[in-house]
Short mmCIF file of C-alpha atoms and ligand atoms in Angstrom, two decimals:
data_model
loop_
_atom_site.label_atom_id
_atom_site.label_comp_id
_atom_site.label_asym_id
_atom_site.label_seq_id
_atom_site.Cartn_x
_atom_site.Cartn_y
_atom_site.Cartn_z
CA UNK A 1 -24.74 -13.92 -61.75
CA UNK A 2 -24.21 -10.91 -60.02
CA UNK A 3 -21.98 -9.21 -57.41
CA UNK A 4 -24.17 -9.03 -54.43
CA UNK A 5 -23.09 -11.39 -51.67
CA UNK A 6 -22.60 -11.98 -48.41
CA UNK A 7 -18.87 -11.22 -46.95
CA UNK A 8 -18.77 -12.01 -43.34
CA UNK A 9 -22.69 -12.23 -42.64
CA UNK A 10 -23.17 -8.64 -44.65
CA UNK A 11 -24.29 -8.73 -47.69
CA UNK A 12 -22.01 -6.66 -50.01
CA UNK A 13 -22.16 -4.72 -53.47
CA UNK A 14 -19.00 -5.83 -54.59
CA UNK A 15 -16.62 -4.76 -52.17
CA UNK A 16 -18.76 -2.09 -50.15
CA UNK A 17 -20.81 -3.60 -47.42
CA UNK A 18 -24.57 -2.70 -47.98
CA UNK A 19 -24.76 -1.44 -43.76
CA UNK A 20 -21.94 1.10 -44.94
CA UNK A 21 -24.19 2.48 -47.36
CA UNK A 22 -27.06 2.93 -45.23
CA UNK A 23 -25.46 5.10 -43.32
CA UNK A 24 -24.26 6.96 -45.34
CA UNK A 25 -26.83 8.07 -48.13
CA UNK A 26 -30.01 6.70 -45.35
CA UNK A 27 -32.94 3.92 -46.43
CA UNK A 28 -34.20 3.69 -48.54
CA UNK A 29 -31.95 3.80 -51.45
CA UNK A 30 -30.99 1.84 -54.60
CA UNK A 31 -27.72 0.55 -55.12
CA UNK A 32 -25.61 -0.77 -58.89
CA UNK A 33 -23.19 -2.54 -59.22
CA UNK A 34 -20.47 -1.65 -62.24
CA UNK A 35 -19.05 -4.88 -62.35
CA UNK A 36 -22.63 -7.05 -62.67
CA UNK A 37 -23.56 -4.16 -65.67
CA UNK A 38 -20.82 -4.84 -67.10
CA UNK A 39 -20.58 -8.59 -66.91
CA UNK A 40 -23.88 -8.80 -68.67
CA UNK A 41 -22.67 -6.39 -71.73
CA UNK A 42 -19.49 -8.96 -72.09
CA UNK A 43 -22.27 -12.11 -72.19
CA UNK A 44 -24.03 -10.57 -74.98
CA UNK A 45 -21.23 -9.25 -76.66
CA UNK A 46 -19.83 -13.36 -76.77
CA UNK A 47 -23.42 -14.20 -77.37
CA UNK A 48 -23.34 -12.27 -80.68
CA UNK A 49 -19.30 -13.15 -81.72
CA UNK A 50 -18.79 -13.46 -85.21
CA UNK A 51 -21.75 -11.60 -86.19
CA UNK A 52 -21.54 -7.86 -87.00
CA UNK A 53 -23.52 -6.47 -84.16
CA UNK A 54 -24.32 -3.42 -81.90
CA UNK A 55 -26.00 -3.59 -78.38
CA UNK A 56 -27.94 -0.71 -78.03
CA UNK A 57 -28.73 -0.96 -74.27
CA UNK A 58 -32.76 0.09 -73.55
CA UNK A 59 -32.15 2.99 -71.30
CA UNK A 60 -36.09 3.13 -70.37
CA UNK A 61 -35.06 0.20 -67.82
CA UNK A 62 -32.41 1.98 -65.97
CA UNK A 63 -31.82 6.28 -67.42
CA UNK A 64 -29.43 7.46 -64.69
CA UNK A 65 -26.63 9.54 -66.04
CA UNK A 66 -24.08 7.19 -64.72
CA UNK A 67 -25.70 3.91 -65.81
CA UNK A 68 -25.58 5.10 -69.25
CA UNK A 69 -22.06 6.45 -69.37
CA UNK A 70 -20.92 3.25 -67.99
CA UNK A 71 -22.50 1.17 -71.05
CA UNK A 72 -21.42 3.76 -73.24
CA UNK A 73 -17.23 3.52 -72.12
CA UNK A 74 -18.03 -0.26 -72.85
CA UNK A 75 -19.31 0.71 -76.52
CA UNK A 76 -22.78 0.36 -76.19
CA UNK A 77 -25.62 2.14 -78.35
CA UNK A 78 -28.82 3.38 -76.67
CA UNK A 79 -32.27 2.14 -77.90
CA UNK A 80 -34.21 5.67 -76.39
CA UNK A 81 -38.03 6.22 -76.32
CA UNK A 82 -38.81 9.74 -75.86
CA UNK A 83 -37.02 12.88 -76.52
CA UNK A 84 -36.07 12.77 -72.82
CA UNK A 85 -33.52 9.49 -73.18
CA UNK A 86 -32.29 10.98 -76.25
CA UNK A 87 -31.09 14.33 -74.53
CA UNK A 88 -30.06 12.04 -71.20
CA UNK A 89 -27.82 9.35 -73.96
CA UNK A 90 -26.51 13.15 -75.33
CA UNK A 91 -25.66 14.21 -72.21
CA UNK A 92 -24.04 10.86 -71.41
CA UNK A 93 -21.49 11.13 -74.47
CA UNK A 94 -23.64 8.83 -76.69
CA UNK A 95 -22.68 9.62 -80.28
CA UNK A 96 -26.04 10.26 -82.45
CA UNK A 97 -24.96 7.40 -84.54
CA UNK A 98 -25.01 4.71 -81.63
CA UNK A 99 -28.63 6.05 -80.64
CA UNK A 100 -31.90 4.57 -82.02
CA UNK A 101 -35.11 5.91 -81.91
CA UNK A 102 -37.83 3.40 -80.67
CA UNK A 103 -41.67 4.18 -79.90
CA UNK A 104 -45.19 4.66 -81.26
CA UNK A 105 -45.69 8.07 -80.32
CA UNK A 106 -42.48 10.21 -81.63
CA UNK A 107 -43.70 13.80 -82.02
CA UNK A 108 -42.37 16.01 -84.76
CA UNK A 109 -40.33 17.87 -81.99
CA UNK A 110 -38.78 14.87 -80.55
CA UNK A 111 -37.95 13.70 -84.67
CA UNK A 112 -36.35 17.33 -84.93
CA UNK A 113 -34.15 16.70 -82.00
CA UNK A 114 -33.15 13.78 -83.03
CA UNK A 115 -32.50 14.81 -86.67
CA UNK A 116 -30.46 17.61 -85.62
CA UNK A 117 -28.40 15.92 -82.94
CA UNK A 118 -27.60 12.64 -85.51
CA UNK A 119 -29.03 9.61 -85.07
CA UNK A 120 -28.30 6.00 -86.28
CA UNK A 121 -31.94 5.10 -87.14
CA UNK A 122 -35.52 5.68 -86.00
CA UNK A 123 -37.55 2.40 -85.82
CA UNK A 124 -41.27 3.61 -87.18
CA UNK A 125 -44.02 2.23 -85.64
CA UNK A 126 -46.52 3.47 -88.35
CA UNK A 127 -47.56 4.77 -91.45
CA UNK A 128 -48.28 8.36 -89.93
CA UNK A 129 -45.43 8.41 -88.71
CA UNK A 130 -43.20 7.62 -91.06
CA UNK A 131 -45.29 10.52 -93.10
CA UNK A 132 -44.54 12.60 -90.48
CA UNK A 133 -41.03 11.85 -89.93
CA UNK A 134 -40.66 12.43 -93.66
CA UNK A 135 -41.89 16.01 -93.90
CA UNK A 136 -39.58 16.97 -90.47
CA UNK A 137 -36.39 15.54 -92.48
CA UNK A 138 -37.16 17.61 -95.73
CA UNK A 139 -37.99 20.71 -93.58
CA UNK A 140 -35.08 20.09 -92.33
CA UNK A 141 -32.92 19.22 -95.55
CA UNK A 142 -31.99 15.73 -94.12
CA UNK A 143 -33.16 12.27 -95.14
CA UNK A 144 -34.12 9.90 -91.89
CA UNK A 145 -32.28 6.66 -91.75
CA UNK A 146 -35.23 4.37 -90.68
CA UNK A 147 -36.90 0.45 -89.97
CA UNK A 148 -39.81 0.02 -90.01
CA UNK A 149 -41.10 -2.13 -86.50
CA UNK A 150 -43.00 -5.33 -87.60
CA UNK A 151 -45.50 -6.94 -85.43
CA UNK A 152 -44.95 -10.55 -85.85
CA UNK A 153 -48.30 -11.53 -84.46
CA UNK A 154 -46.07 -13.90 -81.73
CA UNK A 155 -47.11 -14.20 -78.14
CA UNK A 156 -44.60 -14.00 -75.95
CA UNK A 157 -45.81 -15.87 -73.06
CA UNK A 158 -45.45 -13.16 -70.41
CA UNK A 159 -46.93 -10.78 -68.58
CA UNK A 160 -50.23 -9.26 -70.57
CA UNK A 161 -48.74 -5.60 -70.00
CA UNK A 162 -45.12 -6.21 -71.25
CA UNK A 163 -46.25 -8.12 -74.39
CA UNK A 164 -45.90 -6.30 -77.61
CA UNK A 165 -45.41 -8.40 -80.68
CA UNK A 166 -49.11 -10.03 -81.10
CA UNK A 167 -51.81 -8.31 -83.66
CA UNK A 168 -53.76 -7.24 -80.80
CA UNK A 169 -51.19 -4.86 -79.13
CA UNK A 170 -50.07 -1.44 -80.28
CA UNK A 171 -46.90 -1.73 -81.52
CA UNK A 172 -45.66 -2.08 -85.02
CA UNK A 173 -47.35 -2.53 -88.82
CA UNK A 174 -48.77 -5.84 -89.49
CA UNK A 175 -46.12 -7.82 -90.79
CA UNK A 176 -48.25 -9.12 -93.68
CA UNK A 177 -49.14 -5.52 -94.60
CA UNK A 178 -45.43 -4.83 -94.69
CA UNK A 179 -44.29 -5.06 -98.26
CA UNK A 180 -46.96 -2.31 -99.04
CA UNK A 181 -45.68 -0.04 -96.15
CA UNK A 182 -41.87 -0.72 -97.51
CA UNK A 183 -42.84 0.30 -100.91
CA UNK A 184 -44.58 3.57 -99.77
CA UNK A 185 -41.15 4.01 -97.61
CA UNK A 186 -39.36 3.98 -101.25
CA UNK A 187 -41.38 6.57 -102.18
CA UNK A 188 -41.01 9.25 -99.53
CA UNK A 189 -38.31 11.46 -100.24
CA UNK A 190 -37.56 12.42 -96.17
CA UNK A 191 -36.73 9.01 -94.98
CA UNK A 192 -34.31 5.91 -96.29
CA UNK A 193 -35.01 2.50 -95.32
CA UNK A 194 -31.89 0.55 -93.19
CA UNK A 195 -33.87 -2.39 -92.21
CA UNK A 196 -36.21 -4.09 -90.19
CA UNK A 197 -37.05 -3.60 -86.11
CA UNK A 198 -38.98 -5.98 -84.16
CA UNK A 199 -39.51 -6.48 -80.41
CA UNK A 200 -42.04 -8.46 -79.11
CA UNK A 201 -42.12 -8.05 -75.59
CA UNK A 202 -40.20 -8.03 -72.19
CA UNK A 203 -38.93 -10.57 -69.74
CA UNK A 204 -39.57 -13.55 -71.64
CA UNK A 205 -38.41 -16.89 -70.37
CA UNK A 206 -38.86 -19.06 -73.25
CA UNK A 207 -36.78 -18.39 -76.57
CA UNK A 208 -39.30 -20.19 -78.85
CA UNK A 209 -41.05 -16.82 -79.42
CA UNK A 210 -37.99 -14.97 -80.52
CA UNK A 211 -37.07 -18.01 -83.26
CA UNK A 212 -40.88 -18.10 -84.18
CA UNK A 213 -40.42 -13.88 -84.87
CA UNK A 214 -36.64 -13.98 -86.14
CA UNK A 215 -37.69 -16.49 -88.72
CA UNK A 216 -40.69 -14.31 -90.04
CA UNK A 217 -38.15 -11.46 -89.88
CA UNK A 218 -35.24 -14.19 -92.09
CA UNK A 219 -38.34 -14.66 -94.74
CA UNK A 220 -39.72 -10.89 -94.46
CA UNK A 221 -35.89 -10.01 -95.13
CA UNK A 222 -35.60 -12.38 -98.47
CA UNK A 223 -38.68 -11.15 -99.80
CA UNK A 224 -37.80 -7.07 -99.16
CA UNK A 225 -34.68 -7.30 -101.05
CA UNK A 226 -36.40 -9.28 -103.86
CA UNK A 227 -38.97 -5.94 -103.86
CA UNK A 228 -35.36 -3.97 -104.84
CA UNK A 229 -34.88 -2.85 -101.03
CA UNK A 230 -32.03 -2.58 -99.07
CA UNK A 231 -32.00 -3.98 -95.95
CA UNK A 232 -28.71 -4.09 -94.55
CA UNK A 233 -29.34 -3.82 -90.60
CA UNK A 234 -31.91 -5.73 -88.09
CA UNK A 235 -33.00 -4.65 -84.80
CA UNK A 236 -33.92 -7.72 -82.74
CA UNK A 237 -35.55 -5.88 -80.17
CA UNK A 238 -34.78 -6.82 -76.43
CA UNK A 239 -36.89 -9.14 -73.97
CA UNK A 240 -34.73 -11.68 -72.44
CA UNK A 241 -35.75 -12.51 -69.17
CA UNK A 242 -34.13 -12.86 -65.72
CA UNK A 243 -34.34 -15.23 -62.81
CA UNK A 244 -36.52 -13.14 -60.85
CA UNK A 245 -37.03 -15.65 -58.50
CA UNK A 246 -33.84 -18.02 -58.35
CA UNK A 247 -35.17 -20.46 -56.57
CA UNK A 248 -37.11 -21.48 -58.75
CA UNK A 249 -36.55 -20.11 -62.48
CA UNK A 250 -34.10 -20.92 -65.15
CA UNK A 251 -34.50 -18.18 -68.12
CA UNK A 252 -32.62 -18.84 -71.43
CA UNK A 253 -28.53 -17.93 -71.28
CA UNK A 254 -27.66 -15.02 -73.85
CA UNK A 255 -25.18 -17.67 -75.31
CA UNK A 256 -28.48 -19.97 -76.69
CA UNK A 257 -30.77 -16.93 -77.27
CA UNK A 258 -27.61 -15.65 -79.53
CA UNK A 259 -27.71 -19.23 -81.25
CA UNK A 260 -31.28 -18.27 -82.33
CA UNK A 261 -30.01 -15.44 -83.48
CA UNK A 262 -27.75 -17.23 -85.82
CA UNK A 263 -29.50 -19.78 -86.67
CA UNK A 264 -32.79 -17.63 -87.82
CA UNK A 265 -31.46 -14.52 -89.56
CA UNK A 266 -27.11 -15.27 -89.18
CA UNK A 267 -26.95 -15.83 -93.16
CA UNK A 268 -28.32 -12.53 -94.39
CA UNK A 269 -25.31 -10.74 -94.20
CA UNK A 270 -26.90 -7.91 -92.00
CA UNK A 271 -25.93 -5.91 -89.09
CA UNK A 272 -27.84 -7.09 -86.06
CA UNK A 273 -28.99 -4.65 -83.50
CA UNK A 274 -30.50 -6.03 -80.31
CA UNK A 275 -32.27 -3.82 -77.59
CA UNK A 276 -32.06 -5.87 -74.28
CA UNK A 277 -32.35 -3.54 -70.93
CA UNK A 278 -33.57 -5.59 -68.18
CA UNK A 279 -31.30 -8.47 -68.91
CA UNK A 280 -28.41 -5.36 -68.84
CA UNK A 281 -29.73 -3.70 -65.50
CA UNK A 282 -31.89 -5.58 -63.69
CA UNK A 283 -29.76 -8.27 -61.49
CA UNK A 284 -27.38 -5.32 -61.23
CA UNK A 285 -29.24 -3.32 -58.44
CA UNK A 286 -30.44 -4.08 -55.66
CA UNK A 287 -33.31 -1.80 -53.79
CA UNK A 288 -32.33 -1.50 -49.88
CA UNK A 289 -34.72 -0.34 -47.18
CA UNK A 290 -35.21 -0.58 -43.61
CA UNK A 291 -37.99 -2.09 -41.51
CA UNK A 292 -39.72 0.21 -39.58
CA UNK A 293 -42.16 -1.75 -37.21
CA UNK A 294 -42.90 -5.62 -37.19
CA UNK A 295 -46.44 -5.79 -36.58
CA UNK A 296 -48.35 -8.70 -35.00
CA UNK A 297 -51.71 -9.19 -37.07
CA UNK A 298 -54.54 -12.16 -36.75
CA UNK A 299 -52.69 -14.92 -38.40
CA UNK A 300 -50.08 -13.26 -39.90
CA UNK A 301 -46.91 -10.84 -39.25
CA UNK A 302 -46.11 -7.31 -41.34
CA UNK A 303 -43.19 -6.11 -42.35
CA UNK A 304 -43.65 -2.69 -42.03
CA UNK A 305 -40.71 -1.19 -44.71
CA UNK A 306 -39.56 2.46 -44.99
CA UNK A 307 -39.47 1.85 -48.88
CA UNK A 308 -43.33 1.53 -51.04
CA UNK A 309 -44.73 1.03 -54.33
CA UNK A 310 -43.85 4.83 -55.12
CA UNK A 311 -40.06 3.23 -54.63
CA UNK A 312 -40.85 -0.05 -56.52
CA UNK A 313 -44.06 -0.38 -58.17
CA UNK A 314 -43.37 -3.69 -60.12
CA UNK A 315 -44.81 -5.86 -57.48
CA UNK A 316 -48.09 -3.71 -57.50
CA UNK A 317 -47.91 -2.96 -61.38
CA UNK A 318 -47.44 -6.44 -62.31
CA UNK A 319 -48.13 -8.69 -59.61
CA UNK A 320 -43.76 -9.46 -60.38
CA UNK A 321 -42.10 -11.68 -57.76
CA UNK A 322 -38.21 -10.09 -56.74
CA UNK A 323 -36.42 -12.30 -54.00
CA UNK A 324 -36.21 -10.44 -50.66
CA UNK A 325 -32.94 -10.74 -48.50
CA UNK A 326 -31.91 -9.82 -44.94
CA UNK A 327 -28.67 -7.69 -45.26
CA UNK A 328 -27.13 -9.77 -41.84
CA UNK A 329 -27.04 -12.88 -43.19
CA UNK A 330 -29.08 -15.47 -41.07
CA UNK A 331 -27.28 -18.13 -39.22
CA UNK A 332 -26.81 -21.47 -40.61
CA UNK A 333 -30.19 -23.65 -39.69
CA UNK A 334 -31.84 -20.49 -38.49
CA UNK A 335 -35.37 -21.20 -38.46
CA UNK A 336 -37.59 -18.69 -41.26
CA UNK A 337 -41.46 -17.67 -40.71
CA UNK A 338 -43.76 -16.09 -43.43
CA UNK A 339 -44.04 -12.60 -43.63
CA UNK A 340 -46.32 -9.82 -44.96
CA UNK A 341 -43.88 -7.28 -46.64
CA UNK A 342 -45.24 -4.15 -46.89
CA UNK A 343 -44.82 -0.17 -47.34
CA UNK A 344 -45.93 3.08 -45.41
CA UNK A 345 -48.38 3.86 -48.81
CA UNK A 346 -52.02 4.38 -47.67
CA UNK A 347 -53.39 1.43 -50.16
CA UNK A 348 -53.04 -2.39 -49.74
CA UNK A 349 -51.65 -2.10 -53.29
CA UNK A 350 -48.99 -1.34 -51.53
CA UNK A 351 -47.78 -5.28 -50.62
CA UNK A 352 -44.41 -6.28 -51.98
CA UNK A 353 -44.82 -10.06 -50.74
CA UNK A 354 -47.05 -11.92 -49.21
CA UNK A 355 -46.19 -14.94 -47.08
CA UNK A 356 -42.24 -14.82 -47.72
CA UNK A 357 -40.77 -17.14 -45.51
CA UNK A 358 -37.48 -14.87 -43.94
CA UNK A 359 -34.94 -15.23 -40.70
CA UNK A 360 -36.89 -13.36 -37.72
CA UNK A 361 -36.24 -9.46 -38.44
CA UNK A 362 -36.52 -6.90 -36.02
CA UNK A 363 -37.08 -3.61 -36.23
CA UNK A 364 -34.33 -1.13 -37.61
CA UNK A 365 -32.86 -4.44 -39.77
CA UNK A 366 -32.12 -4.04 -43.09
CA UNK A 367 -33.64 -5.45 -46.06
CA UNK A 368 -32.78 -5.87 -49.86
CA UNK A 369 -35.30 -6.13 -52.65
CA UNK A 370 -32.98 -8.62 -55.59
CA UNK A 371 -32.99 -7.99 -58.98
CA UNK A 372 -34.17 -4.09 -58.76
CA UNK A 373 -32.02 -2.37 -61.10
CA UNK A 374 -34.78 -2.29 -64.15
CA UNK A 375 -37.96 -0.62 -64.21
CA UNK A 376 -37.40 0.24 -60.45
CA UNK A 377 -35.64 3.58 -60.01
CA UNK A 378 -37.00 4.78 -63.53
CA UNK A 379 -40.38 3.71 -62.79
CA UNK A 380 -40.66 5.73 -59.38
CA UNK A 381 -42.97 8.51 -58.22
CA UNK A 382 -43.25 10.69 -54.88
CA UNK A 383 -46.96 9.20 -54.44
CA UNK A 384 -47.72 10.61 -51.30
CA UNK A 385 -45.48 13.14 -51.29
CA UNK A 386 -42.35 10.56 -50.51
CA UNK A 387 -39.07 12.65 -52.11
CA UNK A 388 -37.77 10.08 -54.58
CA UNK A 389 -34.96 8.14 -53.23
CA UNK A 390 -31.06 8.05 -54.04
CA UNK A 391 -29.00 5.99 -56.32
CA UNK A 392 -25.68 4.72 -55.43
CA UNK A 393 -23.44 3.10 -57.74
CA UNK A 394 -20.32 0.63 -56.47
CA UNK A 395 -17.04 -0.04 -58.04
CA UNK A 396 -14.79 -2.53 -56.41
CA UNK A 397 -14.25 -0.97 -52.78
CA UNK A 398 -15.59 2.56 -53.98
CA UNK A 399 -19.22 3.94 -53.89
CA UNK A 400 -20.99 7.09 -55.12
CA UNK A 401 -23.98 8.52 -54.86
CA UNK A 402 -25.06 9.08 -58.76
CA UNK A 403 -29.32 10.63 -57.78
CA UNK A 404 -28.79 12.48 -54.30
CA UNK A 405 -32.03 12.33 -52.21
CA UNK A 406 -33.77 15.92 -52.56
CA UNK A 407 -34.95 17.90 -49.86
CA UNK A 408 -38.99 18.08 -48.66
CA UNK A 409 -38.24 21.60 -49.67
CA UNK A 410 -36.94 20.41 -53.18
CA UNK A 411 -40.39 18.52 -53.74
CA UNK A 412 -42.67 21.18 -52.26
CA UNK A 413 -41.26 24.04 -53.88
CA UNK A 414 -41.28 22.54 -57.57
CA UNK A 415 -45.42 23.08 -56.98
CA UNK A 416 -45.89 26.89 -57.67
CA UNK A 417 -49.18 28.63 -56.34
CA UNK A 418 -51.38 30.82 -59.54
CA UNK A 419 -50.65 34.30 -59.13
CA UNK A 420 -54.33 34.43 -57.65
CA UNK A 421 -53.90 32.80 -54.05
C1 LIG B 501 -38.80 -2.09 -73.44
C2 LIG B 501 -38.12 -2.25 -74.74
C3 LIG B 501 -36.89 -2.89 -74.81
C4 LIG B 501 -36.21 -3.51 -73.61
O1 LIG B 501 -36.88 -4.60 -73.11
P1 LIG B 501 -36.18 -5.50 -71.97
O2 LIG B 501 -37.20 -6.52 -71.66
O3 LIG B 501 -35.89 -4.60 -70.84
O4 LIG B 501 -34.95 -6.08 -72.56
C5 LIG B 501 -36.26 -2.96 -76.04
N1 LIG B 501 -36.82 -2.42 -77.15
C6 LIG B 501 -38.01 -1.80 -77.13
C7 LIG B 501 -38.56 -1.23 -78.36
C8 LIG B 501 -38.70 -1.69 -75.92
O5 LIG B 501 -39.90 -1.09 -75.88
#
């Protein structure tokens, strides 16, 4: 559920009518809504009752300033993945100690940083790295609080790019090579093991990959502590998927995915971390734009948009589906025709929907891309030199803008020319 809906034929964000926006900040922008963010923290947070838990919300889906100030006033941790989120969670008021470190690629800088500004764990990846990380705490005089991610070899049924837990992808240590890499943990002097990290992979719509994990995580837990570790904490990773396309998808609630939970690894007396982002951001943005020409073709009719894959690349990224709406809602019985949705962007990449029965829009209407507040915004790019656009978050009747558009002079003059021209 979310809190974009139609008041009086105009669809709203919350209280602030979408056309009001628009004219305001101009199209194309992307708009989040407080309320929806924070509904989604409460269904977790009852998802997980009784257990000792912490969310740590994946920033990498949605990094603006505001977005993660907003989970952090509802007592959210951060799960960061480059030096970058864990300055932006900093800056944000996120204490070191509700911040964990996730990635396969941590340089030593990005370990120093972290190290020096507190953190609550690093989840390694590897055995280099946790060498690595080892040497930067005792240079340091610290000891690293760390997991250590285990590839489950599960495959998460979804998308080939956003799976991450089966032997074949990057992520992780082999979970049957893991008792070896726990006991070579004991040994390192820089870093102390917490527990154990997993995350197998992103929007998935099925929860019979998470029990199939979370149980090899229950047994990998038993058998740890029987080696003489401690494992007091698990991170669970994040992945649960959303109804992209409501119509016609029913992902798994947060209340039966947090049954798993209990049911796989509730008994061990650990602190359970979970990691989810899109689940947090995505159904709580929209992305509006405006249609610039409606083009007669042979056989079919473009929408010609003012926003593109630089805007939204998930479409052209991963072939993803997100529900398309006109902002004036149509008339009851109003008869729909298939359209071509499309951007300026000089590539036919560049399609966000083919066929997509709408209302008859005209030119100048308004149009809003569902389910846009993950992996939209942060995933953006000025591809062909398009400024990146604004961010607008709504409370109630209130609205800010949190990303202002920058100028063509902002973009051009971040290029400098050599000293030789
Ligand atoms: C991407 C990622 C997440 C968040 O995944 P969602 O599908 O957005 O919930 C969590 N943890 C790690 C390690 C990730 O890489």
């Amino acid at each position: 559920m979310d809190h974009f809906l139609y008041k009086d034929g105009i669809l709203h964000a919350e209280d602030v009518a979408i056309p009001e926006i628009a004219a305001s900040v101009g199209t194309p922008f992307y708009v989040y809504s407080t309320a929806t963010l924070t509904r989604h923290f409460d269904v977790f947070t009852e998802a997980l009752s009784g257990m000792d838990h912490l969310i740590c919300y994946a920033m990498k889906s949605n990094s603006n300033q505001a977005v993660i100030a907003h989970m952090a006033a509802l007592g959210a941790g951060m799960d960061v993945v480059s030096g970058g989120e864990y300055l932006r969670a900093k800056a944000a008021g996120v204490p070191g100690d509700k911040i964990v470190f996730s990635g396969v690629g941590k340089t030593a800088e990005e370990m120093r940083m972290a190290l020096d500004g507190g953190i609550r764990q690093f989840n390694v990846e590897s055995e280099p790295e946790m060498e690595r990380l080892s040497q930067v705490a005792r240079s340091l005089g610290k000891v690293a609080p760390i997991t250590i991610r285990v590839n489950p070899d599960v495959d998460a049924k979804t998308h080939e790019k956003i799976s991450t837990g089966r032997k074949e992808d990057k992520f992780g240590i082999p979970i049957g090579r893991a008792r070896e890499v726990y006991a070579r943990a004991a040994a390192l002097p820089g870093v102390k093991v917490v527990g154990i990290d997993v995350h197998i992979g992103s929007q998935l719509t099925n929860l019979e990959p998470f029990e199939l994990a979370y149980g090899k995580v229950a047994d990998l837990t038993r058998q740890l502590r029987e080696d003489g570790h401690e494992i007091t904490r698990l991170d669970l990773g994040g992945g649960l998927g959303i109804p992209y396309e409501r119509s016609n998808s029913a992902p798994p609630l947060p209340l039966d995915y947090g049954d798993v939970i209990r049911r796989t690894v509730g008994d061990l007396g650990c602190e359970i971390e979970i990691e989810p982002g899109r689940l947090i951001s995505g159904n709580a943005g929209l992305l509006v734009a405006s249609t610039i020409y409606v083009k007669h073709g042979e056989g079919r009719d473009f929408l010609i948009l003012d926003a593109a894959m630089n805007d939204l690349i998930r479409p052209a990224m991963y072939g993803a589906w997100h529900d398309i709406i006109p902002v004036r809602e149509a008339e009851a019985g109003a008869e729909q025709q298939p359209y071509d949705i499309v951007g300026p962007v000089c590539e036919s990449g560049d399609t966000f929907a083919r066929q997509r029965n709408l209302p008859e829009i005209r030119e100048d209407d308004l149009i809003a891309f569902r389910s846009a507040g993950a992996y939209g915004a942060v995933m953006s790019s000025e591809y062909n030199s398009r400024p990146l656009i604004p961010e607008v978050m709504v409370k109630g009747d209130q609205f800010a803008v949190i990303r202002a558009r920058p100028s063509f002079d902002d973009m051009i003059n971040r290029d400098t020319l050599p000293q030789w021209a």
